[in-house]
Amino acid sequence: MTVPATSRQTRTFEDRADALAHFFLRAGEAPRLLAYDDAVGCPLDQGLAAIEWTGAVGILAQDDLIHAARLGADAAAAVVERKDADQRVFIYFGPRMDAPPADPYEGTLLYDEPGVRAYIFAQRVHAIAHFLRATHGLGAVISMLGRRAPELRHIRRWLQAVFAEPAGETTSTQMLAGWFATSGTGVLFLPRQPDQPYTYCEIGVDI
């Protein structure tokens, strides 16, 4: 099987508004993830490792739609949309919590294993609410302002391409926003230092 050639474009922006305007212009209707806390972003350098191990142990599937994710050095959590028989359901995966409020009345316990607990929800809003209650939104991204959530297969493929080249000395790995489609991706990174620019990286299949 021949792997399609890809092209990479990188732009920097001094102004946050200009950076976000360019991001949304380039994203078009593509599914996207936005940082819950736009001052902190999401650490993408830890994202690939989390995607790989959750896929390897069977927690996440390649055709899952990612509605929310939190990637950290010590733990990860996610809300995915998955087909169950003839309906779509939303599943929260995350670390076990001992506090009583951690058991949502809107969801059903799917499984409870060492280090991870999963709940299944009929409605997205309840799954996202539990996700934010469990993670406090720290280092999290949420699928917003789009018609559908991005597929895990596209996130995995294009993040590998984004990090195929080492980041520059002034480029951070904290994602402010990212869109992920079949034909490409665009990721907007926060500045590493307050006086440094925002960096937008876009990679796509050459047609």
Coordinates of C-alpha atoms in Angstrom, one line a residue:
M1 CA 0.0 0.0 0.0
T2 CA 1.4 3.4 -1.0
V3 CA 1.4 6.0 1.7
P4 CA 0.2 9.4 0.4
A5 CA 2.7 12.3 0.4
T6 CA 2.0 15.0 2.9
S7 CA 2.7 18.7 3.1
R8 CA 3.5 20.8 6.2
Q9 CA 2.9 24.5 6.7
T10 CA 3.7 26.5 9.8
R11 CA 2.7 30.0 10.7
T12 CA 3.2 32.2 13.8
F13 CA 0.9 34.9 15.2
E14 CA 1.7 37.5 17.7
D15 CA -2.0 38.1 18.5
R16 CA -4.3 35.4 20.0
A17 CA -7.3 36.7 18.1
D18 CA -5.5 36.5 14.8
A19 CA -4.3 33.0 15.6
L20 CA -7.7 31.7 16.4
A21 CA -9.3 33.4 13.4
H22 CA -6.8 31.6 11.1
F23 CA -7.4 28.3 12.9
F24 CA -11.2 28.5 12.4
L25 CA -10.8 29.6 8.8
R26 CA -8.6 26.7 8.0
A27 CA -10.7 24.2 10.0
G28 CA -13.9 24.9 8.0
E29 CA -16.4 22.2 8.9
A30 CA -13.7 19.7 10.1
P31 CA -14.2 18.1 13.6
R32 CA -12.2 20.0 16.2
L33 CA -11.0 19.9 19.8
L34 CA -10.6 23.1 21.9
A35 CA -8.8 23.5 25.2
Y36 CA -11.1 23.8 28.2
D37 CA -8.7 26.2 29.8
D38 CA -7.2 28.3 27.0
A39 CA -4.5 29.6 29.3
V40 CA -3.1 26.1 30.0
G41 CA -4.0 24.1 26.8
C42 CA -3.5 20.4 26.5
P43 CA -0.1 18.7 26.6
L44 CA 0.1 16.9 23.2
D45 CA 3.5 15.4 23.9
Q46 CA 1.8 13.2 26.4
G47 CA -1.2 12.6 24.1
L48 CA 0.4 10.2 21.7
A49 CA 1.6 7.9 24.5
A50 CA -1.8 7.9 26.1
I51 CA -3.5 7.1 22.8
E52 CA -1.1 4.2 22.1
W53 CA -1.5 2.5 25.4
T54 CA -5.3 2.9 25.7
G55 CA -5.6 1.4 22.2
A56 CA -3.2 -1.4 23.0
V57 CA -5.1 -2.6 26.0
G58 CA -8.5 -2.3 24.3
I59 CA -9.9 0.7 26.2
L60 CA -10.3 2.9 23.1
A61 CA -11.2 1.8 19.5
Q62 CA -10.0 3.4 16.3
D63 CA -13.5 4.4 15.2
D64 CA -14.4 6.0 18.6
L65 CA -15.4 9.7 18.4
I66 CA -13.5 11.8 21.0
H67 CA -15.8 14.3 22.7
A68 CA -13.4 15.1 25.6
A69 CA -10.0 14.1 26.7
R70 CA -7.6 14.9 29.5
L71 CA -4.0 13.9 29.1
G72 CA -1.6 14.0 32.1
A73 CA 1.6 12.4 33.2
D74 CA -0.2 10.6 36.0
A75 CA -3.6 9.8 34.5
A76 CA -5.8 10.2 31.5
A77 CA -9.6 10.4 31.0
A78 CA -11.9 10.6 28.0
V79 CA -15.5 10.7 26.8
V80 CA -16.0 8.8 23.6
E81 CA -19.1 8.2 21.3
R82 CA -19.5 4.6 20.3
K83 CA -22.2 2.7 18.5
D84 CA -24.0 0.1 20.6
A85 CA -26.5 -2.0 18.6
D86 CA -28.7 0.5 16.8
Q87 CA -27.9 3.5 19.0
R88 CA -25.1 5.8 19.9
V89 CA -23.8 6.0 23.4
F90 CA -21.3 8.1 25.3
I91 CA -18.7 6.4 27.5
Y92 CA -16.5 8.0 30.1
F93 CA -13.2 6.3 30.8
G94 CA -11.1 7.6 33.7
P95 CA -9.2 6.8 36.9
R96 CA -11.2 5.5 39.9
M97 CA -12.5 8.1 42.3
D98 CA -13.4 7.3 45.9
A99 CA -15.6 10.4 46.6
P100 CA -19.3 9.7 46.6
P101 CA -20.1 12.4 44.0
A102 CA -18.0 10.4 41.5
D103 CA -20.8 7.9 40.9
P104 CA -23.2 9.6 38.4
Y105 CA -26.9 8.8 38.7
E106 CA -27.3 9.6 35.0
G107 CA -24.9 6.9 33.9
T108 CA -24.5 3.1 34.3
L109 CA -21.3 1.5 35.5
L110 CA -19.8 -0.3 32.5
Y111 CA -16.8 -1.8 34.2
D112 CA -14.6 -1.2 37.2
E113 CA -11.0 -2.4 36.9
P114 CA -7.8 -1.6 38.7
G115 CA -6.8 2.0 37.7
V116 CA -9.8 2.7 35.5
R117 CA -13.6 3.0 35.8
A118 CA -16.0 3.4 32.9
Y119 CA -19.6 4.7 32.8
I120 CA -22.0 4.6 29.9
F121 CA -24.4 7.5 29.3
A122 CA -27.3 8.0 26.9
Q123 CA -26.7 11.7 26.6
R124 CA -23.5 13.6 25.7
V125 CA -24.2 16.4 28.2
H126 CA -24.2 14.0 31.2
A127 CA -21.0 12.3 30.0
I128 CA -19.2 15.7 29.6
A129 CA -20.6 16.9 33.0
H130 CA -19.1 13.8 34.7
F131 CA -15.8 14.2 32.8
L132 CA -15.5 17.8 34.1
R133 CA -16.5 16.8 37.6
A134 CA -13.8 14.1 37.6
T135 CA -11.0 16.0 35.9
H136 CA -11.8 19.7 36.8
G137 CA -10.9 20.4 33.2
L138 CA -7.2 20.4 33.9
G139 CA -5.3 19.9 30.7
A140 CA -8.5 18.9 29.0
V141 CA -9.9 19.4 25.5
I142 CA -13.5 19.2 24.5
S143 CA -15.2 18.8 21.1
M144 CA -17.0 22.1 20.5
L145 CA -18.2 24.3 17.7
G146 CA -18.4 21.5 15.2
R147 CA -21.0 19.2 13.7
R148 CA -19.3 16.0 15.0
A149 CA -16.4 15.0 17.2
P150 CA -13.1 13.8 15.6
E151 CA -12.3 10.2 15.1
L152 CA -9.5 8.6 17.2
R153 CA -8.0 7.1 14.0
H154 CA -7.5 10.6 12.5
I155 CA -6.2 12.1 15.8
R156 CA -3.7 9.3 16.1
R157 CA -2.5 9.4 12.5
W158 CA -2.0 13.2 12.3
L159 CA -0.5 13.7 15.7
Q160 CA 2.2 11.2 14.7
A161 CA 2.8 13.4 11.6
V162 CA 2.8 16.6 13.7
F163 CA 5.5 15.3 16.0
A164 CA 7.5 13.5 13.2
E165 CA 9.6 16.7 13.2
P166 CA 11.1 18.0 16.4
A167 CA 9.5 21.2 17.8
G168 CA 11.6 24.3 17.6
E169 CA 13.1 25.9 20.7
T170 CA 10.3 28.5 20.9
T171 CA 7.4 26.1 20.1
S172 CA 5.4 24.6 22.9
T173 CA 3.5 21.3 22.8
Q174 CA 0.5 22.8 24.6
M175 CA -2.5 22.6 22.2
L176 CA -5.0 25.4 22.2
A177 CA -7.1 24.0 19.4
G178 CA -6.9 21.3 16.8
W179 CA -8.9 20.0 13.9
F180 CA -8.7 16.5 12.6
A181 CA -10.0 15.2 9.3
T182 CA -9.4 12.4 6.8
S183 CA -7.2 14.6 4.6
G184 CA -5.3 16.5 7.2
T185 CA -5.0 18.4 10.5
G186 CA -4.3 21.8 11.9
V187 CA -3.0 22.4 15.4
L188 CA -2.7 25.7 17.2
F189 CA -0.1 25.8 20.0
L190 CA 0.1 28.2 22.9
P191 CA 3.3 30.3 23.2
R192 CA 6.0 28.7 25.4
Q193 CA 6.6 32.1 27.0
P194 CA 4.3 35.1 27.3
D195 CA 6.3 37.2 24.9
Q196 CA 6.5 34.5 22.2
P197 CA 4.1 33.9 19.3
Y198 CA 1.3 31.3 18.8
T199 CA 2.2 28.6 16.4
Y200 CA -0.2 27.0 13.9
C201 CA 0.9 23.8 12.2
E202 CA -1.1 22.3 9.3
I203 CA -0.4 18.9 7.7
G204 CA -2.4 17.5 4.8
V205 CA -2.3 14.9 2.0
D206 CA -0.9 16.2 -1.2
I207 CA -3.5 16.0 -4.0

